[in-house]
Amino acid sequence: MEIKKVRKAVIPAAGYGTRFLPATKATPKEMLPIVDKPTIQYIVEEALESGVEEILLITGHSKRAIEDHFDSSPALEMELERKHKNDLLQLVRETADINIHYIRQKKMLGLGDAILCAKSFIGNEPFAVLLGDDVVYNPERSALRQLIDIYERYEGTVLGCQIVPEDKVSSYGIVAGNPVGDTGLLKVRNMIEKPEPEDAPSRMAVLGRYIIEPDIFEILEQTKPGIGNEIQLTDALFELAKHKDVYAFAFEGKRYDVGNKLGFLQATVEYALRRSDIGPNFMEYLKEVIKGNGRLDKI
């Protein structure tokens, strides 16, 4: 039987973004820009570059700005056209051309509940999940494309992972498993959501990219609230692994945890340095900062 293609992606974006208050009091954290592009757009573009055809954004209250960003803007387009700012006009129109669906997570009951909101959209297909707190830079092959390739080869749910420092394991879902050949792939045998370091089965952390088979929805409907009194996707995936093959794959790429301030700043600096239009001048500026030992009065 021919394997089903991964055509759809789910992007949960309903959280309050409290770690970035007061900036996120009226602005969704997903709309905070890395240089000049909202974080959510990096995630959407990764999905499209990986071959995804339809995207569902799980939003919440006060997230209207996300929908507006991916909508057309006739007044702005007319003004840019009048001023012959064709490059900017093209950027605006390209953003509006992306086909995105929306549904609201009415209660903040955890990531598992957010994914369950996508049940009718997904139907009986495998699907991708991309979390907005993890931006991955890989100009050759996106993290999600790497997972899709593994799925198409092994025909099982795939968790995108990387090794994290021991003092960081309590921030992630941690997996352990048995190696599959020499591919760097593990067949999952244990998963724990945000364990204490002494309880962690490994340092292999699930980092915001998944290919999931639709069996997960039936399991999520039966999953009880776990850590934080939320319905944890990790708990449901571990249950799925008891009945079907679930793999953990260490994807290649520079991953930024933009859900915290330091990671967000690191992403902003490094994406800016990669830009041909501002990178060289920004590098000279940073050299001046370093020369002054970080003292702005020395610049």
Coordinates of N, CA, C and O in Angstrom, one line a residue, residues 6 16 26 39 50 53 62 95 125-126 164 217 224 231 237 244 256 274 276 295:
V6 N 2.5 13.5 3.5 CA 2.2 14.5 4.6 C 1.9 15.8 3.9 O 2.8 16.6 3.4
Y16 N -0.3 32.5 25.8 CA -0.3 33.9 26.2 C 1.0 34.7 26.0 O 1.0 35.9 26.0
A26 N -0.6 43.1 24.1 CA -1.5 43.4 23.0 C -1.0 42.8 21.7 O -1.8 42.8 20.7
T39 N 8.0 36.0 13.9 CA 8.5 34.6 14.2 C 7.6 33.6 13.5 O 8.0 32.6 12.9
S50 N 8.9 22.6 3.0 CA 9.0 21.2 3.2 C 8.0 20.4 2.4 O 8.0 19.2 2.5
E53 N 1.0 21.5 2.0 CA 0.1 22.1 1.1 C -1.0 23.0 1.9 O -1.4 24.0 1.3
S62 N -7.2 37.3 21.4 CA -6.2 38.4 21.2 C -5.1 38.0 20.2 O -4.0 38.5 20.2
T95 N 2.9 37.3 1.1 CA 2.4 36.9 2.4 C 0.9 36.5 2.4 O 0.5 35.6 3.0
E125 N -5.2 11.4 8.0 CA -3.9 11.6 7.3 C -2.8 11.8 8.3 O -3.0 12.4 9.4
P126 N -1.6 11.4 7.9 CA -0.4 11.9 8.8 C -0.3 13.4 8.6 O -0.7 14.0 7.6
V164 N 20.2 18.1 24.4 CA 20.3 19.4 25.2 C 21.2 19.1 26.4 O 21.4 18.0 26.9
F217 N -5.3 11.1 17.7 CA -6.5 11.8 18.1 C -7.4 11.0 19.1 O -7.8 11.5 20.1
K224 N -5.5 11.9 30.2 CA -5.8 12.7 31.4 C -4.8 13.9 31.5 O -3.7 13.7 31.0
I231 N -3.2 18.7 29.3 CA -3.2 17.5 28.4 C -1.9 17.6 27.6 O -1.7 18.4 26.7
L237 N 1.8 10.6 22.9 CA 2.8 10.0 22.0 C 3.4 8.8 22.7 O 3.7 7.8 22.0
K244 N 2.3 1.4 18.2 CA 2.8 1.5 16.9 C 4.2 2.1 17.0 O 4.7 2.6 18.0
Y256 N 17.0 27.7 17.5 CA 16.9 28.8 18.4 C 15.6 28.6 19.3 O 14.5 28.4 18.8
R274 N 23.3 37.2 8.9 CA 23.3 36.4 7.6 C 22.8 37.3 6.5 O 22.8 36.9 5.3
S276 N 22.6 40.0 3.6 CA 23.6 40.7 2.8 C 23.4 42.2 2.9 O 24.3 43.0 2.8
R295 N 30.3 48.4 27.0 CA 29.8 49.7 27.5 C 29.4 50.7 26.4 O 30.2 51.1 25.6

